[in-house]
Structure formats: C-alpha cells, structure tokens
Amino acid sequence: MRVLVTAGPTREYLDDVRYISNASSGRMGYAIVTALQQAGHTAVLVSGPVDLAPPVGCEFHAVESTSQMMEACQELFPGCEGVIAAAAVCDYQPLKRVRGKLSKSGEPISLEMIETDDVLATLGREKRPDQWIVGFALEAQNERENALQKLRRKNCDWIVLNRPTAIGAESNTVELIDPDGDVVADWSGPKSEVSRSLVDWVLQNRGSSANSR
Ligand code: CTP
C-alpha cells in the first residue's frame, strides 16, 4: 500500500531572504513514514524544510512553501490509498512578496497577510471513496470540539488531536477522534512509539471508518 505523509513546516517569504514559518521539527511525520515502512508499506513523504534526513527507502518530495506542498500533494494523492497529514502548514502568507530585500525605513512597518491554501481540505474534497484521510489538529483550547469541527471541515476519517507542546518536542500525547466525535484511541510517549501505534491502528481500521461506510 502507498500512503502519502506530509511533514514539517512550510515557509512563506516576505522578500527573497526573509520568511514566516513555525517551529515544527518534522519528527512526527518522519516517524510515521518509518512506522509505515516497518509495517511493509510504501511511504510518499512531502516535507517542508527540516533538519532530518528522509527515511531510507521512502519516496521523498522536498517543498518549501504551502503552495508547493499543495501542488505536490494534489499530484501524488491520487496514486495513494490514504494520507496522514502531520505537516504544520503556515496559515498565512504575505499578500505581496517583495523582490530583493526590504530595506529599513526607520519607521514601524506592518505586514498584510492573507490565508494560504488549505492542503488537507483540498485533499478532503478530492478524496475518492476508496481513500482515507488522517488529519492532525493542534489545539490550545476547547480541544476536542475544535478537532472534531476540523475533521468535518476537511473531510477526514480520523483526526489526531495534539497540543502546542508537541511542536518541536521529542514526545507527544495524542487522542484519535472519529467523525462521531468519539475518542477511539489515545497514546503518549516518544514520537516514534506514538507513530507506530497510530499507523497500526489506522491500517487495522481503514476499511471501517464512518466516512467510508
Ligand atoms: N493544514 C493544511 N493546510 C493548511 C493548514 C493546515 O493542510 N493551510 C492541515 C495540517 O497539516 C493538519 C490540519 O490541516 O493536518 C490541521 O492543522 P491545524 O494547524 O491544527 O489547523 P488549521 O486548519 O490551520 O486551523 P487553526 O490554525 O485555525 O486551528
């Protein structure tokens, strides 16, 4: 089975040298790739810039911006049975990218930002009935309800709820939520172990998700 995995942050450039991004290390997504491979599957990894080497044997696609992640995922998703979207995608991009380098003017400046494309929501719209989608939800308050709304908005089969402390950390504490809002599993520990549990669970239950019934 081929599974698409997104990982790491994206970057949105203000000018040719400065960008907005986030502190995602890519560890969770890369650990998911390794777990898929250990379970005998082919992982197709679309990753933003991180300090990790792509796991040996995966099909690797390096991207930088959200629009590049979108383009790669739209091309690759049709050839995969499912997607696990662990990337910490930038929600906003500067309205304009300045060519060259912005110079200091001695005055405060403000930056006009617009929303980026939503990669996962797009895959959710393009999903075939035989495909499945696992999203991630990073929530700081009203966590389960927000995660469930996100699952529904993005047409996911399951969503992995985690919290801001997960960003850049070695370990993670997550809950897996289904389209009925039920917590169907929860795991805590090093990202490698949590990833193995998540992959095992999804591979066992992928035929029975509420969205594919
Ligand atoms: N995601 C995406 N494209 C975006 C934003 C998010 O594909 N432009 C994906 C992430 O990879 C993750 C899921 O959507 O699987 C939820 O990401 P999260 O940051 O929790 O939520 P947002 O949709 O960005 O909403 P908000 O920041 O308002 O909570």
Tab-separated table of C-alpha atoms and ligand atoms in Angstrom:
chain	number	residue	atom	x	y	z
A	1	MET	CA	0.000	0.000	0.000
A	2	ARG	CA	1.172	3.543	-0.800
A	3	VAL	CA	0.490	6.224	1.807
A	4	LEU	CA	1.124	9.947	1.449
A	5	VAL	CA	2.595	11.666	4.509
A	6	THR	CA	3.063	15.419	4.953
A	7	ALA	CA	5.610	16.659	7.461
A	8	GLY	CA	7.479	19.670	8.759
A	9	PRO	CA	6.688	23.363	8.487
A	10	THR	CA	6.087	25.428	5.385
A	11	ARG	CA	7.715	28.820	4.740
A	12	GLU	CA	6.128	31.943	3.341
A	13	TYR	CA	8.575	34.544	2.048
A	14	LEU	CA	8.243	38.312	2.647
A	15	ASP	CA	11.156	39.058	0.336
A	16	ASP	CA	13.982	36.991	-1.124
A	17	VAL	CA	15.698	36.436	2.239
A	18	ARG	CA	13.020	36.557	4.970
A	19	TYR	CA	10.177	34.194	5.676
A	20	ILE	CA	7.421	33.371	8.168
A	21	SER	CA	7.336	29.793	9.427
A	22	ASN	CA	6.921	27.796	12.652
A	23	ALA	CA	8.970	25.578	14.964
A	24	SER	CA	7.835	22.206	13.591
A	25	SER	CA	10.744	19.727	13.598
A	26	GLY	CA	9.099	17.234	11.228
A	27	ARG	CA	9.762	14.437	13.757
A	28	MET	CA	6.182	13.202	13.937
A	29	GLY	CA	5.741	12.955	10.153
A	30	TYR	CA	9.144	11.324	9.651
A	31	ALA	CA	8.389	8.806	12.434
A	32	ILE	CA	5.089	7.998	10.693
A	33	VAL	CA	6.992	7.320	7.469
A	34	THR	CA	9.338	4.948	9.307
A	35	ALA	CA	6.402	3.202	11.005
A	36	LEU	CA	4.664	2.700	7.635
A	37	GLN	CA	7.831	1.242	6.139
A	38	GLN	CA	8.344	-1.070	9.110
A	39	ALA	CA	4.787	-2.302	8.568
A	40	GLY	CA	5.727	-3.166	4.944
A	41	HIS	CA	4.148	-0.211	3.156
A	42	THR	CA	5.434	2.453	0.764
A	43	ALA	CA	5.545	5.971	2.179
A	44	VAL	CA	5.450	9.012	-0.071
A	45	LEU	CA	6.832	11.893	2.000
A	46	VAL	CA	6.119	15.536	1.152
A	47	SER	CA	8.163	17.578	3.571
A	48	GLY	CA	8.834	21.199	4.347
A	49	PRO	CA	12.389	22.191	5.355
A	50	VAL	CA	13.621	20.231	8.411
A	51	ASP	CA	16.957	19.060	9.827
A	52	LEU	CA	16.093	15.370	9.438
A	53	ALA	CA	17.296	13.026	6.699
A	54	PRO	CA	14.422	11.414	4.803
A	55	PRO	CA	13.980	7.795	5.968
A	56	VAL	CA	15.853	5.482	3.585
A	57	GLY	CA	13.533	3.913	1.030
A	58	CYS	CA	10.728	6.451	1.137
A	59	GLU	CA	9.669	8.419	-1.912
A	60	PHE	CA	10.786	11.912	-0.952
A	61	HIS	CA	9.467	15.244	-2.220
A	62	ALA	CA	11.016	18.374	-0.702
A	63	VAL	CA	8.887	21.523	-0.698
A	64	GLU	CA	9.213	24.925	0.906
A	65	SER	CA	6.005	26.937	0.553
A	66	THR	CA	2.401	25.956	1.213
A	67	SER	CA	1.562	26.287	-2.474
A	68	GLN	CA	4.416	23.879	-3.339
A	69	MET	CA	3.098	21.433	-0.719
A	70	MET	CA	-0.348	21.764	-2.255
A	71	GLU	CA	0.933	21.116	-5.783
A	72	ALA	CA	2.940	18.038	-4.729
A	73	CYS	CA	0.076	16.584	-2.683
A	74	GLN	CA	-2.527	17.093	-5.400
A	75	GLU	CA	-0.268	15.295	-7.840
A	76	LEU	CA	0.623	12.421	-5.501
A	77	PHE	CA	-2.610	11.763	-3.597
A	78	PRO	CA	-4.472	10.050	-6.486
A	79	GLY	CA	-1.733	7.356	-6.532
A	80	CYS	CA	-2.017	6.683	-2.797
A	81	GLU	CA	-4.559	4.808	-0.703
A	82	GLY	CA	-4.521	7.352	2.077
A	83	VAL	CA	-2.823	10.393	3.562
A	84	ILE	CA	-1.546	11.205	7.043
A	85	ALA	CA	-1.153	14.982	7.234
A	86	ALA	CA	1.300	15.775	10.018
A	87	ALA	CA	2.683	18.967	8.444
A	88	ALA	CA	2.469	22.246	10.367
A	89	VAL	CA	1.362	24.293	7.394
A	90	CYS	CA	1.566	28.120	7.579
A	91	ASP	CA	-1.946	29.524	7.794
A	92	TYR	CA	-0.982	32.932	6.402
A	93	GLN	CA	1.297	34.286	3.719
A	94	PRO	CA	2.299	37.877	2.998
A	95	LEU	CA	-0.056	39.465	0.489
A	96	LYS	CA	2.964	40.522	-1.569
A	97	ARG	CA	6.445	39.066	-1.828
A	98	VAL	CA	8.980	41.848	-2.362
A	99	ARG	CA	11.662	41.140	-4.946
A	100	GLY	CA	15.145	41.532	-3.475
A	101	LYS	CA	15.273	42.693	0.151
A	102	LEU	CA	13.070	45.032	2.146
A	103	SER	CA	15.180	47.907	3.495
A	104	LYS	CA	14.776	49.581	6.866
A	105	SER	CA	12.956	52.901	6.727
A	106	GLY	CA	13.334	53.986	10.346
A	107	GLU	CA	9.542	53.684	10.761
A	108	PRO	CA	7.384	50.817	12.059
A	109	ILE	CA	6.058	48.653	9.262
A	110	SER	CA	3.011	46.434	9.072
A	111	LEU	CA	2.612	43.348	7.024
A	112	GLU	CA	-0.590	42.443	5.231
A	113	MET	CA	-1.235	38.712	5.331
A	114	ILE	CA	-3.733	36.506	3.525
A	115	GLU	CA	-4.716	32.902	4.233
A	116	THR	CA	-2.775	30.172	2.475
A	117	ASP	CA	-4.494	27.368	0.619
A	118	ASP	CA	-5.611	24.523	2.879
A	119	VAL	CA	-3.824	21.408	1.617
A	120	LEU	CA	-5.760	18.943	3.747
A	121	ALA	CA	-9.174	20.460	2.990
A	122	THR	CA	-8.345	20.287	-0.721
A	123	LEU	CA	-7.387	16.603	-0.462
A	124	GLY	CA	-10.589	16.089	1.545
A	125	ARG	CA	-12.620	17.475	-1.363
A	126	GLU	CA	-10.712	15.389	-3.915
A	127	LYS	CA	-10.773	12.150	-1.900
A	128	ARG	CA	-12.238	9.080	-3.626
A	129	PRO	CA	-14.487	6.706	-1.650
A	130	ASP	CA	-11.667	4.122	-1.535
A	131	GLN	CA	-9.214	6.602	0.010
A	132	TRP	CA	-8.830	7.603	3.673
A	133	ILE	CA	-7.532	10.722	5.361
A	134	VAL	CA	-5.948	11.240	8.767
A	135	GLY	CA	-5.526	14.890	9.715
A	136	PHE	CA	-3.804	16.485	12.686
A	137	ALA	CA	-5.347	19.172	14.862
A	138	LEU	CA	-3.155	21.386	17.004
A	139	GLU	CA	-5.452	22.847	19.622
A	140	ALA	CA	-4.838	25.075	22.632
A	141	GLN	CA	-8.421	25.400	23.902
A	142	ASN	CA	-11.793	23.649	23.505
A	143	GLU	CA	-9.610	20.929	22.051
A	144	ARG	CA	-11.925	18.012	21.232
A	145	GLU	CA	-14.708	20.178	19.833
A	146	ASN	CA	-12.298	22.182	17.650
A	147	ALA	CA	-10.622	18.998	16.441
A	148	LEU	CA	-13.987	17.488	15.504
A	149	GLN	CA	-15.009	20.622	13.589
A	150	LYS	CA	-11.677	20.463	11.745
A	151	LEU	CA	-12.210	16.761	10.928
A	152	ARG	CA	-15.612	17.552	9.434
A	153	ARG	CA	-14.485	20.703	7.600
A	154	LYS	CA	-11.604	18.843	5.972
A	155	ASN	CA	-13.500	15.579	5.332
A	156	CYS	CA	-11.100	13.441	7.397
A	157	ASP	CA	-11.784	9.869	8.507
A	158	TRP	CA	-9.877	10.487	11.740
A	159	ILE	CA	-8.076	13.395	13.312
A	160	VAL	CA	-5.113	13.266	15.680
A	161	LEU	CA	-5.582	15.834	18.426
A	162	ASN	CA	-2.370	17.205	19.867
A	163	ARG	CA	-1.338	20.337	21.681
A	164	PRO	CA	1.169	23.149	21.090
A	165	THR	CA	3.722	21.442	23.409
A	166	ALA	CA	4.094	18.817	20.633
A	167	ILE	CA	5.753	21.305	18.295
A	168	GLY	CA	9.484	20.622	18.132
A	169	ALA	CA	9.305	18.132	21.061
A	170	GLU	CA	10.682	14.560	21.286
A	171	SER	CA	7.459	13.091	22.629
A	172	ASN	CA	3.759	13.605	22.142
A	173	THR	CA	0.400	12.934	23.805
A	174	VAL	CA	-2.448	12.482	21.334
A	175	GLU	CA	-6.042	11.420	21.023
A	176	LEU	CA	-7.521	9.923	17.867
A	177	ILE	CA	-11.026	11.233	17.142
A	178	ASP	CA	-13.554	9.805	14.683
A	179	PRO	CA	-16.326	11.631	12.735
A	180	ASP	CA	-18.825	10.920	15.543
A	181	GLY	CA	-16.571	12.838	17.935
A	182	ASP	CA	-15.578	9.694	19.831
A	183	VAL	CA	-12.044	9.337	21.149
A	184	VAL	CA	-11.218	5.949	19.636
A	185	ALA	CA	-7.620	5.747	20.902
A	186	ASP	CA	-5.027	7.708	22.839
A	187	TRP	CA	-1.273	7.365	23.061
A	188	SER	CA	1.570	9.095	24.850
A	189	GLY	CA	5.338	8.719	24.562
A	190	PRO	CA	8.229	9.234	22.162
A	191	LYS	CA	7.007	10.266	18.698
A	192	SER	CA	8.435	7.023	17.248
A	193	GLU	CA	6.185	4.932	19.532
A	194	VAL	CA	3.106	7.106	19.114
A	195	SER	CA	3.600	6.926	15.335
A	196	ARG	CA	3.816	3.123	15.392
A	197	SER	CA	0.586	2.903	17.411
A	198	LEU	CA	-1.169	5.374	15.115
A	199	VAL	CA	-0.068	3.601	11.941
A	200	ASP	CA	-1.039	0.163	13.308
A	201	TRP	CA	-4.452	1.494	14.359
A	202	VAL	CA	-5.203	3.203	11.034
A	203	LEU	CA	-4.065	0.200	8.992
A	204	GLN	CA	-6.304	-2.096	11.019
A	205	ASN	CA	-9.352	0.175	10.884
A	206	ARG	CA	-9.070	1.853	7.500
A	207	GLY	CA	-11.890	-0.162	5.921
A	208	SER	CA	-14.332	0.711	8.661
A	209	SER	CA	-14.172	4.481	9.025
A	210	ALA	CA	-17.508	6.267	9.344
A	211	ASN	CA	-16.716	8.254	6.181
A	212	SER	CA	-16.227	5.112	4.097
A	213	ARG	CA	-19.332	3.302	5.340
B	1	CTP	N1	-3.390	22.041	7.127
B	1	CTP	C1	-3.224	22.115	5.766
B	1	CTP	N2	-3.144	23.327	5.126
B	1	CTP	C2	-3.254	24.474	5.840
B	1	CTP	C3	-3.434	24.432	7.247
B	1	CTP	C4	-3.491	23.188	7.855
B	1	CTP	O1	-3.126	21.060	5.109
B	1	CTP	N3	-3.175	25.643	5.199
B	1	CTP	C5	-3.534	20.720	7.770
B	1	CTP	C6	-2.455	20.333	8.757
B	1	CTP	O2	-1.423	19.593	8.114
B	1	CTP	C7	-3.231	19.454	9.747
B	1	CTP	C8	-4.629	20.032	9.722
B	1	CTP	O3	-4.744	20.747	8.479
B	1	CTP	O4	-3.308	18.115	9.315
B	1	CTP	C9	-4.996	20.966	10.846
B	1	CTP	O5	-3.984	21.916	11.050
B	1	CTP	P1	-4.110	22.975	12.240
B	1	CTP	O6	-2.910	23.884	12.181
B	1	CTP	O7	-4.425	22.288	13.529
B	1	CTP	O8	-5.442	23.765	11.866
B	1	CTP	P2	-5.803	24.910	10.868
B	1	CTP	O9	-6.666	24.333	9.795
B	1	CTP	O10	-4.562	25.610	10.454
B	1	CTP	O11	-6.752	25.845	11.744
B	1	CTP	P3	-6.395	26.798	13.009
B	1	CTP	O12	-4.961	27.235	12.859
B	1	CTP	O13	-7.380	27.907	12.869
B	1	CTP	O14	-6.629	25.964	14.242
